[in-house]
mmCIF file of C-alpha atoms in Angstrom:
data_model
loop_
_atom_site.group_PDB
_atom_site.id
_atom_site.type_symbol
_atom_site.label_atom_id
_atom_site.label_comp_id
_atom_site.label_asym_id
_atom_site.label_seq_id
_atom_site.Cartn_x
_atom_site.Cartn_y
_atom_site.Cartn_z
ATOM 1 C CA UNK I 1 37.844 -17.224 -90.498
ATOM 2 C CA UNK I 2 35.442 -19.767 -92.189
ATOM 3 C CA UNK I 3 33.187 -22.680 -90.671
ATOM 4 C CA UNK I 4 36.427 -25.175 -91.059
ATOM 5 C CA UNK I 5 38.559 -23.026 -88.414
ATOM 6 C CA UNK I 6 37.752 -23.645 -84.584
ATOM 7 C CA UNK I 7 40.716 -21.589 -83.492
ATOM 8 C CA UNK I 8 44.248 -19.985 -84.258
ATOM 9 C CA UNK I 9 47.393 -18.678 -82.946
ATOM 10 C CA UNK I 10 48.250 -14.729 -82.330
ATOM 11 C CA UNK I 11 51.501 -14.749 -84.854
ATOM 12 C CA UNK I 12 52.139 -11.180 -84.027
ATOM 13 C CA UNK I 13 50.728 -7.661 -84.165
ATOM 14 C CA UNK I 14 51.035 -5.226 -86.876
ATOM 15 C CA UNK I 15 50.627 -2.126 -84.607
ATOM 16 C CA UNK I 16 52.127 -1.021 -80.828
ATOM 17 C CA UNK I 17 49.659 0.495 -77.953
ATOM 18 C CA UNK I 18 49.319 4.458 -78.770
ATOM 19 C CA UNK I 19 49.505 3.905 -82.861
ATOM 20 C CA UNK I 20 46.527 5.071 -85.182
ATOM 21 C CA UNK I 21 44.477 2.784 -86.989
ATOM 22 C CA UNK I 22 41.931 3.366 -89.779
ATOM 23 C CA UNK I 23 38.828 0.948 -90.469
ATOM 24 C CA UNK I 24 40.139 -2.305 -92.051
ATOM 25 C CA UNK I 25 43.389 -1.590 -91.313
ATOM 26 C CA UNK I 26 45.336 -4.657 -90.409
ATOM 27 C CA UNK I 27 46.214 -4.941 -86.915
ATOM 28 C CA UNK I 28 47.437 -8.492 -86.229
ATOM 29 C CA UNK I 29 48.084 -12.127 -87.993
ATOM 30 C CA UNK I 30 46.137 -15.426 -86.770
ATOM 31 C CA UNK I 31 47.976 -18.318 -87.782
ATOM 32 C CA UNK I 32 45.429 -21.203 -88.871
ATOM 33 C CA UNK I 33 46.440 -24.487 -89.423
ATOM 34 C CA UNK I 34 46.558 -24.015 -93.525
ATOM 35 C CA UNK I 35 46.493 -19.955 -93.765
ATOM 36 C CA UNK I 36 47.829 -17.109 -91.818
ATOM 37 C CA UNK I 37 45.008 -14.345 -92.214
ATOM 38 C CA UNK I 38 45.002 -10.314 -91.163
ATOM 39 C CA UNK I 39 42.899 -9.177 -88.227
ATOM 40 C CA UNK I 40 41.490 -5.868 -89.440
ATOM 41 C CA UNK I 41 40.187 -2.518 -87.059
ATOM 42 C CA UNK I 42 36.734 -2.086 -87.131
ATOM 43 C CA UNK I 43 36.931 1.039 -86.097
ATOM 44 C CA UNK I 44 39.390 3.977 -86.949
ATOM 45 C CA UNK I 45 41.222 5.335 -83.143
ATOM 46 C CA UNK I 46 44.495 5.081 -81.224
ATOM 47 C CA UNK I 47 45.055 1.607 -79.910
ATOM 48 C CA UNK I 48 44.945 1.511 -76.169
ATOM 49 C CA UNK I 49 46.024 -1.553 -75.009
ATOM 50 C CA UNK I 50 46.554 -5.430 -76.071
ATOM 51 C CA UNK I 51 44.538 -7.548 -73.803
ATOM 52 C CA UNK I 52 46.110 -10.613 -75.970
ATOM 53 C CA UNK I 53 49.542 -12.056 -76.256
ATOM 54 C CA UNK I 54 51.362 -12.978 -79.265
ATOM 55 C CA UNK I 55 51.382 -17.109 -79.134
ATOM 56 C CA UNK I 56 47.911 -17.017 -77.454
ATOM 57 C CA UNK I 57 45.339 -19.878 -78.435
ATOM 58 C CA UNK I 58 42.120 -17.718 -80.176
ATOM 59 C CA UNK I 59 38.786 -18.499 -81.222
ATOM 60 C CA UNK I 60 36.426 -16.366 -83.363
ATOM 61 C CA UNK I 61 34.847 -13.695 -81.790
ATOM 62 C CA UNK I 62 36.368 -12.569 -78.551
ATOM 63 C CA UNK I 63 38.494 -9.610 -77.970
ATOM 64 C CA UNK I 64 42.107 -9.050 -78.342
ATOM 65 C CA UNK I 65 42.382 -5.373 -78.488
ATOM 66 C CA UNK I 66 40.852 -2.299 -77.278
ATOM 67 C CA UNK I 67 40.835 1.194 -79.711
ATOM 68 C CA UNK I 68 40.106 4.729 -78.471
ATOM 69 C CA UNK I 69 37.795 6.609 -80.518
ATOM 70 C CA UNK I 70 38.539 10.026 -81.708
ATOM 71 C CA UNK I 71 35.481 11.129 -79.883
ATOM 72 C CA UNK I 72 36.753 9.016 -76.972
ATOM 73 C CA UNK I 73 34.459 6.375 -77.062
ATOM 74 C CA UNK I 74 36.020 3.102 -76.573
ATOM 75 C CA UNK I 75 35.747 0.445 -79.183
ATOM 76 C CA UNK I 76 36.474 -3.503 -78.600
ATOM 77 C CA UNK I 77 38.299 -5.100 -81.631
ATOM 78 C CA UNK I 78 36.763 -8.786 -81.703
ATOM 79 C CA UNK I 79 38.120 -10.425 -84.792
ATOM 80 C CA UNK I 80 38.911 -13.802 -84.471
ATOM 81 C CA UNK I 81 40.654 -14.966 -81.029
ATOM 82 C CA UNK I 82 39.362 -16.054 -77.611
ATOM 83 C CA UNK I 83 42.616 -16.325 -75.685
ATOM 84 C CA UNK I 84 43.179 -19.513 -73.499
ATOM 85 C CA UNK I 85 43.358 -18.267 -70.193
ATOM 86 C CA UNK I 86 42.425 -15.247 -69.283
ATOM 87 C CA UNK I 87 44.122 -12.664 -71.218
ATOM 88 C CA UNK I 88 42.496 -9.083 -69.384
ATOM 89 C CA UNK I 89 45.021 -8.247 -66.487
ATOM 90 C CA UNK I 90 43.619 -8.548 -63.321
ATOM 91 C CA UNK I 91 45.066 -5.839 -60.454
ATOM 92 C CA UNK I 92 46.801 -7.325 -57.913
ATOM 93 C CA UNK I 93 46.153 -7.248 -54.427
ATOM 94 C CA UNK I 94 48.609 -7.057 -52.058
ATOM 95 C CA UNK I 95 49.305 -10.096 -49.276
ATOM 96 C CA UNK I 96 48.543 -9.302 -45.608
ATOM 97 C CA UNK I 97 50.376 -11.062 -43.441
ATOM 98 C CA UNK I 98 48.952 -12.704 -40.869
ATOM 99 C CA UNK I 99 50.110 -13.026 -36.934
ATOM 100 C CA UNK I 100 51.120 -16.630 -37.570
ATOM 101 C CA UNK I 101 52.813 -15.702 -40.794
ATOM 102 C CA UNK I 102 54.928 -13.241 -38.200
ATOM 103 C CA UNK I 103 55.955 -15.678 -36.328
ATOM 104 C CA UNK I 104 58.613 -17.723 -36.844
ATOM 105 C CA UNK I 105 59.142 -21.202 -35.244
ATOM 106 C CA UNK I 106 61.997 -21.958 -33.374
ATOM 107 C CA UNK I 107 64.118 -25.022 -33.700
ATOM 108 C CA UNK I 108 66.142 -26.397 -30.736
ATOM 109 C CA UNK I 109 69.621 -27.665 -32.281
ATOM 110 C CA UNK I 110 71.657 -30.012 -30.524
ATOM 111 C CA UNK I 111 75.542 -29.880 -31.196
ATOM 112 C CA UNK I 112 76.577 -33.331 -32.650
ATOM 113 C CA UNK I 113 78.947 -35.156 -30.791
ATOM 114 C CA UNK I 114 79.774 -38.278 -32.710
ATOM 115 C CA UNK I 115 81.606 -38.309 -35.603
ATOM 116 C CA UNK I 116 80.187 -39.706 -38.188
ATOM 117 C CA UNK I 117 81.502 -42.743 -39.684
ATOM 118 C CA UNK I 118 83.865 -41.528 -42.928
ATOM 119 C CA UNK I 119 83.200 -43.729 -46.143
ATOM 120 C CA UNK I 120 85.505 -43.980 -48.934
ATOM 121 C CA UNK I 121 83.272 -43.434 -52.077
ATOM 122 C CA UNK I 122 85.361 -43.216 -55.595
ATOM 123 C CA UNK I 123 83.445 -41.549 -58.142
ATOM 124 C CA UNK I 124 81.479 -43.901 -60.515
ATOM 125 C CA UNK I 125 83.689 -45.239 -63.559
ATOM 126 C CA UNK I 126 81.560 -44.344 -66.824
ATOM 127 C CA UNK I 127 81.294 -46.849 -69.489
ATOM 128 C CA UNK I 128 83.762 -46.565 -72.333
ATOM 129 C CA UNK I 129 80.189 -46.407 -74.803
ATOM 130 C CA UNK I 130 78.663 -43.800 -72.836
ATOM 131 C CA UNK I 131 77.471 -41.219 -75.088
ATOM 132 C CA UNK I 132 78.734 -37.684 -74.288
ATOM 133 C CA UNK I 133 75.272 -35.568 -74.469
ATOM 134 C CA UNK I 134 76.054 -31.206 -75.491
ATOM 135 C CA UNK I 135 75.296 -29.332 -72.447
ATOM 136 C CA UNK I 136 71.634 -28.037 -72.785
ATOM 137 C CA UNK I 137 72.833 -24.228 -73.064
ATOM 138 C CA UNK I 138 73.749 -25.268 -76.708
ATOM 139 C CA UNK I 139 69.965 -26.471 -77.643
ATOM 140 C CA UNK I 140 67.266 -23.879 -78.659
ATOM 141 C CA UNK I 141 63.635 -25.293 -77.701
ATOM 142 C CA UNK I 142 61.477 -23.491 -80.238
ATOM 143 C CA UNK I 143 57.228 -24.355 -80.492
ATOM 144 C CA UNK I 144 55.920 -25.732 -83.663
ATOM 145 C CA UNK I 145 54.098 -23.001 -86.005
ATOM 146 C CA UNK I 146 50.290 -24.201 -86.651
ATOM 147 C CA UNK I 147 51.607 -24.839 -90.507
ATOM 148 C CA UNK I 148 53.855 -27.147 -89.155
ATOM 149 C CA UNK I 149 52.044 -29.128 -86.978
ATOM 150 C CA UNK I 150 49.079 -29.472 -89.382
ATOM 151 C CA UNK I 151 51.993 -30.503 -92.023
ATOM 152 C CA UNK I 152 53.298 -33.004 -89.466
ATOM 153 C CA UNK I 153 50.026 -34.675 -88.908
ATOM 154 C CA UNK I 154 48.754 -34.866 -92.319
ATOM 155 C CA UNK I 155 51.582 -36.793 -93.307
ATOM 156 C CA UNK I 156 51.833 -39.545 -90.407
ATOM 157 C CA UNK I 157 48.090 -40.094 -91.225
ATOM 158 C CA UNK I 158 49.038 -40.730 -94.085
ATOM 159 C CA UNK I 159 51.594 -43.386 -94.069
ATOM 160 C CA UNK I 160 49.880 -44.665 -91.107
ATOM 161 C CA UNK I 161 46.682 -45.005 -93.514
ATOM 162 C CA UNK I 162 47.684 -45.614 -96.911
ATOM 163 C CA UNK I 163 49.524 -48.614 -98.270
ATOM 164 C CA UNK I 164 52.060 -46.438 -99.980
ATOM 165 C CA UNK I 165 54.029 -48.068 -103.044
ATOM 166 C CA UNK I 166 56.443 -46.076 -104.985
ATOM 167 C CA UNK I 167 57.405 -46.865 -108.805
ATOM 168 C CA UNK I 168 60.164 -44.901 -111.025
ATOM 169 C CA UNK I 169 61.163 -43.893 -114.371
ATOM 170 C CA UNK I 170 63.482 -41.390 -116.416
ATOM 171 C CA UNK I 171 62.604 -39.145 -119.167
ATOM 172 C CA UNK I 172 64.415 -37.777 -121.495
ATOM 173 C CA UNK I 173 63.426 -34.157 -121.578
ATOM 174 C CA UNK I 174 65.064 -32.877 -125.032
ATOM 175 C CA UNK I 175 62.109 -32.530 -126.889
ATOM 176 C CA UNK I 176 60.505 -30.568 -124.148
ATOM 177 C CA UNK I 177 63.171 -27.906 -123.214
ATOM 178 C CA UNK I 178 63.293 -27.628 -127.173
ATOM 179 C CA UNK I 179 59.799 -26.536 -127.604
ATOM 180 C CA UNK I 180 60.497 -24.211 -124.704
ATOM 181 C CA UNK I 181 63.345 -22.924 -125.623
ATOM 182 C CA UNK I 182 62.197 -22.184 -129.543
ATOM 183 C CA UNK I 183 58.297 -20.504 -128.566
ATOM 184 C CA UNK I 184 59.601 -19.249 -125.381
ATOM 185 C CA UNK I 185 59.457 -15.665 -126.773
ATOM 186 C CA UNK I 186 56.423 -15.609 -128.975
ATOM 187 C CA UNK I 187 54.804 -17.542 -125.604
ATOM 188 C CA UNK I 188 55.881 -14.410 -123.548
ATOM 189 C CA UNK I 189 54.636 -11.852 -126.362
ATOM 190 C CA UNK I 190 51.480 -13.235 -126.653
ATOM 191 C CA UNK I 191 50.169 -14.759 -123.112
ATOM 192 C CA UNK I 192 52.625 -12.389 -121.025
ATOM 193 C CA UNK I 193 53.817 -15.367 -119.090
ATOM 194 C CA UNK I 194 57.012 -17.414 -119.415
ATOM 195 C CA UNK I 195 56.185 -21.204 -120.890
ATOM 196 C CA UNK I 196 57.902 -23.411 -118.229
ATOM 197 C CA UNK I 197 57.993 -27.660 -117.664
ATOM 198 C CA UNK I 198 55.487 -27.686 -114.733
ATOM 199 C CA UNK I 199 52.511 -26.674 -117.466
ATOM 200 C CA UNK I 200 53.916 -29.802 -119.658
ATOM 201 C CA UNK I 201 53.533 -32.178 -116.785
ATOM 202 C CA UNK I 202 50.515 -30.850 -115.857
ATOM 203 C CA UNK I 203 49.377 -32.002 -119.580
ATOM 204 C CA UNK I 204 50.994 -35.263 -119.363
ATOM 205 C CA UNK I 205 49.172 -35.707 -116.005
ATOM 206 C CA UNK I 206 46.076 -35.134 -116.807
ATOM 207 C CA UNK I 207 46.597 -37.481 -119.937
ATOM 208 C CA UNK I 208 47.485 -40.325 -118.092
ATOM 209 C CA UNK I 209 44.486 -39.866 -115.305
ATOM 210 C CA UNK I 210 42.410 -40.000 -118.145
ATOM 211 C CA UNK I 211 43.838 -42.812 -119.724
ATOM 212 C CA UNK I 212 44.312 -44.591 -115.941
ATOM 213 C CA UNK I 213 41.216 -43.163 -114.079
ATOM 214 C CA UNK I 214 41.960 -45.338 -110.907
ATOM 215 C CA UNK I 215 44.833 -43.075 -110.399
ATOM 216 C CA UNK I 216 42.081 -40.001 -110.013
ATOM 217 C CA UNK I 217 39.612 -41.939 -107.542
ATOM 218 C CA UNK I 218 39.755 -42.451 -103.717
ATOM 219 C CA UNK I 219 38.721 -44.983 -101.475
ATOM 220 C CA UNK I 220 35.801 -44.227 -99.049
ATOM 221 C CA UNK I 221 34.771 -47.157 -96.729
ATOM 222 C CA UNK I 222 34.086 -49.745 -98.492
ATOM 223 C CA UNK I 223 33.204 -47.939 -101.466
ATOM 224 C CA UNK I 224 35.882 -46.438 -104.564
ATOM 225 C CA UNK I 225 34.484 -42.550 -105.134
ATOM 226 C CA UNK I 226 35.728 -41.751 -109.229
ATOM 227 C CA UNK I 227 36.291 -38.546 -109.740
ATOM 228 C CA UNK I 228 35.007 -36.851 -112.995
ATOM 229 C CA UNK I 229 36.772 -33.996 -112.852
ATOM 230 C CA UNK I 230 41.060 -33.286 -112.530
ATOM 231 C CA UNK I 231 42.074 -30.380 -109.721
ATOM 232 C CA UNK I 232 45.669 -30.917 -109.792
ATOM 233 C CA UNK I 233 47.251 -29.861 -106.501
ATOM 234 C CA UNK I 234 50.872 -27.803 -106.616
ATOM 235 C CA UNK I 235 53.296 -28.822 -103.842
ATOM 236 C CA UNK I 236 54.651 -25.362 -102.975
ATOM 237 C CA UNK I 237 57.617 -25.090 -100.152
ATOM 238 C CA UNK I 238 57.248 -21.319 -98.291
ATOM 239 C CA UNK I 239 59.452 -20.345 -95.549
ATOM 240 C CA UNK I 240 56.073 -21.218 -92.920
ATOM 241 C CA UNK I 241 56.092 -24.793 -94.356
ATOM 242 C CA UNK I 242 54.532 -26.448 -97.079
ATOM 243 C CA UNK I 243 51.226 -25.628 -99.081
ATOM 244 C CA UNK I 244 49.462 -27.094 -102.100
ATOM 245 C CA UNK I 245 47.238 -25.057 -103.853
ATOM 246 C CA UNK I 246 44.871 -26.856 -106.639
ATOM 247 C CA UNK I 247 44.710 -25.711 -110.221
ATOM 248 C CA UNK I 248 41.234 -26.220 -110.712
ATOM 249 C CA UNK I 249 39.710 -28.515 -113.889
ATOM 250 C CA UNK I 250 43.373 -28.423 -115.265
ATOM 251 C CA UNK I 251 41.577 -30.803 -117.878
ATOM 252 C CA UNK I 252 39.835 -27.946 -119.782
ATOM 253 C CA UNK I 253 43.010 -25.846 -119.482
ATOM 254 C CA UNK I 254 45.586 -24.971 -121.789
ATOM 255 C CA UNK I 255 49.642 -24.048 -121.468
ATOM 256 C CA UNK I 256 49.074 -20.404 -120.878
ATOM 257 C CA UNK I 257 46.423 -20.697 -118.296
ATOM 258 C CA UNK I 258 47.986 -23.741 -116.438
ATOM 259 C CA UNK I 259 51.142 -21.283 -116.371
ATOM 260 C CA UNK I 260 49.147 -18.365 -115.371
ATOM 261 C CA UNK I 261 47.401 -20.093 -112.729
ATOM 262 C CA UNK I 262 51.132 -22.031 -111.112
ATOM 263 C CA UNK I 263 52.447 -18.493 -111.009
ATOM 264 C CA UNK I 264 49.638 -16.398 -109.258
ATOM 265 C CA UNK I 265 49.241 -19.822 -106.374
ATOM 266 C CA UNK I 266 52.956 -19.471 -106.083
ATOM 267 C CA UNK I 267 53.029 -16.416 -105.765
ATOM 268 C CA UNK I 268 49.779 -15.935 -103.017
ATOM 269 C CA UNK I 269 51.449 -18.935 -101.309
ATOM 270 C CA UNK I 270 54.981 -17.247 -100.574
ATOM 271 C CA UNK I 271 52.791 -14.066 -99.708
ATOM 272 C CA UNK I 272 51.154 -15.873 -96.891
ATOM 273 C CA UNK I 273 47.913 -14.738 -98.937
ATOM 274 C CA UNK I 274 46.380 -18.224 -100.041
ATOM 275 C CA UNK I 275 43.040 -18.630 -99.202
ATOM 276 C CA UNK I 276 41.382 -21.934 -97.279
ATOM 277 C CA UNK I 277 39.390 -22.686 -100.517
ATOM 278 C CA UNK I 278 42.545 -22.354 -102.803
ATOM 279 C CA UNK I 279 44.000 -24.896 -100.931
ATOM 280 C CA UNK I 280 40.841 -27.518 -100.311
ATOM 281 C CA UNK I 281 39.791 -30.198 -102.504
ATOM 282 C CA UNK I 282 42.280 -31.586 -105.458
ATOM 283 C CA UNK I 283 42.334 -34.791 -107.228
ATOM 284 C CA UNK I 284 45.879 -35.276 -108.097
ATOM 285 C CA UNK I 285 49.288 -34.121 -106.492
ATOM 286 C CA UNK I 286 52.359 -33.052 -108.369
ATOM 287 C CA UNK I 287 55.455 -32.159 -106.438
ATOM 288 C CA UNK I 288 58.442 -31.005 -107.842
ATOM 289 C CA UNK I 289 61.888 -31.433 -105.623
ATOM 290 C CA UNK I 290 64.083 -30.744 -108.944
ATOM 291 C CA UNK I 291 63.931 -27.084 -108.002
ATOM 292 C CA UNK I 292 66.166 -27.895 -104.723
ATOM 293 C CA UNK I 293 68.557 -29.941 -106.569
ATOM 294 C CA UNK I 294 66.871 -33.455 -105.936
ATOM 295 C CA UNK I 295 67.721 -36.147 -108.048
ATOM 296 C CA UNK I 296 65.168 -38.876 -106.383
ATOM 297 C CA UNK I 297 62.776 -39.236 -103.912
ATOM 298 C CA UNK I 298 59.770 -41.008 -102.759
ATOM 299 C CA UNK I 299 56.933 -38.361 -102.025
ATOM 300 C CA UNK I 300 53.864 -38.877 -99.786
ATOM 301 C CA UNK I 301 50.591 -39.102 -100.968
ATOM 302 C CA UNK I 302 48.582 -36.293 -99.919
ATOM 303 C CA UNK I 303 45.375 -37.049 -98.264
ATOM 304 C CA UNK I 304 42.454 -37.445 -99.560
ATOM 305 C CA UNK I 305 43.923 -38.469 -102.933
ATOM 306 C CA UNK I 306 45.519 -41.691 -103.946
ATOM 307 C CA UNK I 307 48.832 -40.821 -105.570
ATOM 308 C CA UNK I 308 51.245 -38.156 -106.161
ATOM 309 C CA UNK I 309 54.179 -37.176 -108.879
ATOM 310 C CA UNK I 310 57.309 -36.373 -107.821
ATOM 311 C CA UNK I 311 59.588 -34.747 -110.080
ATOM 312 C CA UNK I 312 63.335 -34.239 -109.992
ATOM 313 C CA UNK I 313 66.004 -32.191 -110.969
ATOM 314 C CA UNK I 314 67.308 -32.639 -114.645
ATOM 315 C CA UNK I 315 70.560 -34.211 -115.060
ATOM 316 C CA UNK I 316 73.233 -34.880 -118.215
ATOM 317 C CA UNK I 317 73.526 -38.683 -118.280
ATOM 318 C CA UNK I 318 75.139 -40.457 -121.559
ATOM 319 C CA UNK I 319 72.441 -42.216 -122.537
ATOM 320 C CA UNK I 320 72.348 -44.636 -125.916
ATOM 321 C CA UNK I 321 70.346 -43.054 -128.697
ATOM 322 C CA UNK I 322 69.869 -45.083 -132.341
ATOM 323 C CA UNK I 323 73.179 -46.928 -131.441
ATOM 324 C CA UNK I 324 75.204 -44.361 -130.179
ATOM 325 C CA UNK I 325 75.804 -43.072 -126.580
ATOM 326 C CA UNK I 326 75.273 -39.258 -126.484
ATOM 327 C CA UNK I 327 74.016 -36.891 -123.646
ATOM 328 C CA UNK I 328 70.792 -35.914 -122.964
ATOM 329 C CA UNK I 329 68.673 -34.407 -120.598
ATOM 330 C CA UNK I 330 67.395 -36.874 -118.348
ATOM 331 C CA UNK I 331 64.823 -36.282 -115.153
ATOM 332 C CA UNK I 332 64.008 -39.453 -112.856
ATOM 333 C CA UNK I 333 59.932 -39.005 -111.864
ATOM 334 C CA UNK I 334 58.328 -41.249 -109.045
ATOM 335 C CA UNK I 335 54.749 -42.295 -108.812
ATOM 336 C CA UNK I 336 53.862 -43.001 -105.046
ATOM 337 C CA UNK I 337 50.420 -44.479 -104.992
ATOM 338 C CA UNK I 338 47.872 -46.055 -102.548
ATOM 339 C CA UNK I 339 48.016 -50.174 -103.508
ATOM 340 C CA UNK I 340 45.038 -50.994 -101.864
ATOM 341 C CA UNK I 341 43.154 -48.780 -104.894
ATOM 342 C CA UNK I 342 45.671 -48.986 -107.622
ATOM 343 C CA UNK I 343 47.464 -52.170 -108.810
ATOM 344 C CA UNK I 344 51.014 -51.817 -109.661
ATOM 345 C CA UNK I 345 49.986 -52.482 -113.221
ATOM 346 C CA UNK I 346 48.001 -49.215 -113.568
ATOM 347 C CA UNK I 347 50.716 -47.254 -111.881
ATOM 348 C CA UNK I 348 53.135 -48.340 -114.416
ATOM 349 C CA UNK I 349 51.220 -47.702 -117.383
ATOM 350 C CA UNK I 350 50.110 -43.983 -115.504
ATOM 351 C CA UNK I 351 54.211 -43.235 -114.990
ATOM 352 C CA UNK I 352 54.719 -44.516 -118.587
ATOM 353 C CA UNK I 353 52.281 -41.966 -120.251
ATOM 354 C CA UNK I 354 53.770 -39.491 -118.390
ATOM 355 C CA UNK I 355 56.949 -40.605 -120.426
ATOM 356 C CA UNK I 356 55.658 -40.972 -123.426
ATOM 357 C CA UNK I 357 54.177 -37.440 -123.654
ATOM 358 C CA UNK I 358 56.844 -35.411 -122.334
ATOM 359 C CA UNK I 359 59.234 -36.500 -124.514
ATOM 360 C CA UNK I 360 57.031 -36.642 -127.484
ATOM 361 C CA UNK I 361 54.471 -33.937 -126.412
ATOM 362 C CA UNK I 362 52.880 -34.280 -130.014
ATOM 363 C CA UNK I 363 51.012 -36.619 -128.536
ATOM 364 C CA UNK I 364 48.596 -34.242 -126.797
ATOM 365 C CA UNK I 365 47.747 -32.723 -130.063
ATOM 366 C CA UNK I 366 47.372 -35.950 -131.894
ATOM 367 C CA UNK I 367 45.860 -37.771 -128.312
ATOM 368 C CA UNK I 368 47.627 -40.955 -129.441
#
């Protein structure tokens, strides 16, 4: 399962004792703490028997599963679990009872002949603030997916870590859903993929981390690592939990293969099919609530970077254009950065060339 994972969780198997498998055939799902991956048959049979339980703790190597071979030879399956406990049944043995276990001691009981005394207890008075709790029958205890709890740590280390800032701004996205909305069809004929925003922030982000390189570097010690390249990572919500793949040197990339790239990692990532080295590494972070309907937020910087982008859904506010109030498109975006590194000065000028190029995005041809 690579060198990074030490162990996983049995999600659930694919197959049932007596069904036929062929070789690589997918038999069960190991949940990691980034990527759920397929345990595949080594050998083609009739599964025999699961000597591993669904929710078990696994390592690498040890056996979960045992296949009969058409020849009936018996092979092991050994793919990637070592189950805590031990998970081969062991027969029972049944409990002889011994002579003192037969006997039963006798107890001499006296008949009680004073009464006792009676006391006169009212029932405790509760207090008139006394919360009124739902009966436990009405609460579902439920364990934590791997996802989640990875997810759940990552992100208290990082406010416990970081000294997180958060700055804002609005752009007014006419000029981009205009360009979109007049190419969108010769974009389509010619790179057979749709021409959507998240490519145009990509382009404005990677224009600003060149213009603000602070934004792209990380703090190591007592050192400040720069990074000389831009892997923008792609916040991705999947019904397991969150994910962000990296689109890899989104520098030397253009609209079309930005867009290409978003789709297939979106599309691997609500498969369940994203690899560990899809997801590792990545510079910058851009995460985009807008698709849920959020008008503002203040993401969390996801480690080891230094800041993230949070976009929001787009909104038509009267806004006041060469004199005159009219409606436009308008999108609130928050820059959440590490102020130990970056100085709010930087982060301001990063959020404003953000601004500046999505709603002129004539700049990136011009670079002004």
């Amino acid at each position: 399962m690579g060198e990074s994972i030490t162990d996983g969780t049995l999600a659930k198997f694919l197959k049932n004792p007596g069904d036929g498998v062929e070789v690589d055939e997918p038999i069960a799902q190991i949940e990691t703490d980034k990527v759920t991956v397929d345990v595949a048959s080594p050998e083609a049979g009739v599964i025999q028997k699961f000597v591993a339980k669904e929710g078990d703790t696994v390592e690498p190597g040890t056996k979960i599963a045992v296949i009969s071979k058409p020849e009936g030879g018996v092979a092991h399956v050994a793919p990637s679990e070592n189950i805590s406990g031990k998970a081969a049944s062991q027969p029972s043995h049944p409990t002889e009872k011994t002579e003192e276990d037969k006997q039963t001691p006798k107890v001499e009981i006296t008949p009680m002949t004073d009464k006792p005394k009676e006391y006169s207890l009212s029932p405790p008075k509760r207090s008139a603030i006394e919360p009124q709790l739902p009966p436990k029958e009405r609460e579902r205890r439920v364990p934590m997916t791997r996802i989640r709890k990875r997810v759940a740590t990552r992100l208290k280390d990082s406010q416990n870590t970081y000294a997180m800032l958060t700055t804002f701004n609005e752009v007014d996205m006419t000029n981009l859903m205009k360009l979109r909305s007049d190419y969108k069809d010769t974009f389509v004929d010619k790179h057979g993929v749709k021409l959507g925003l998240m490519s145009g922030f990509v382009k404005a982000a990677v224009s600003g981390l060149q213009n603000q390189p602070i934004i792209n570097a990380v703090i190591d010690g007592d050192d400040i690592i720069y990074r000389d390249y831009i892997d923008i990572s792609i916040a991705v919500g999947t019904p397991k939990g969150l994910v962000v793949p990296v689109v890899r040197n989104a520098d030397k990339m253009n609209f079309a293969q930005i867009e290409k790239e978003i789709n297939t990692l979106a599309k691997r990532a609500n498969d369940g099919s994203l690899s560990i080295d899809e997801m590792a590494g990545g510079s910058f972070t851009i995460s985009n609530g807008g698709v849920y309907g959020s008008l503002l937020s203040t993401p969390i910087i996801n480690p080891p970077q230094s800041a993230i982008l949070g976009m929001h859904s787009i909104v038509s506010r009267p806004m006041v254009v060469g004199g005159n109030v009219v409606p436009r498109p308008m999108m609130y975006i928050a820059l959440t950065y590490d102020h130990r590194l970056i100085d709010g000065r930087e982060a301001v000028f990063f959020l404003c060339r953000i601004k500046d190029v999505v709603e002129d995005p004539r700049r990136l041809l011009l670079d002004i």
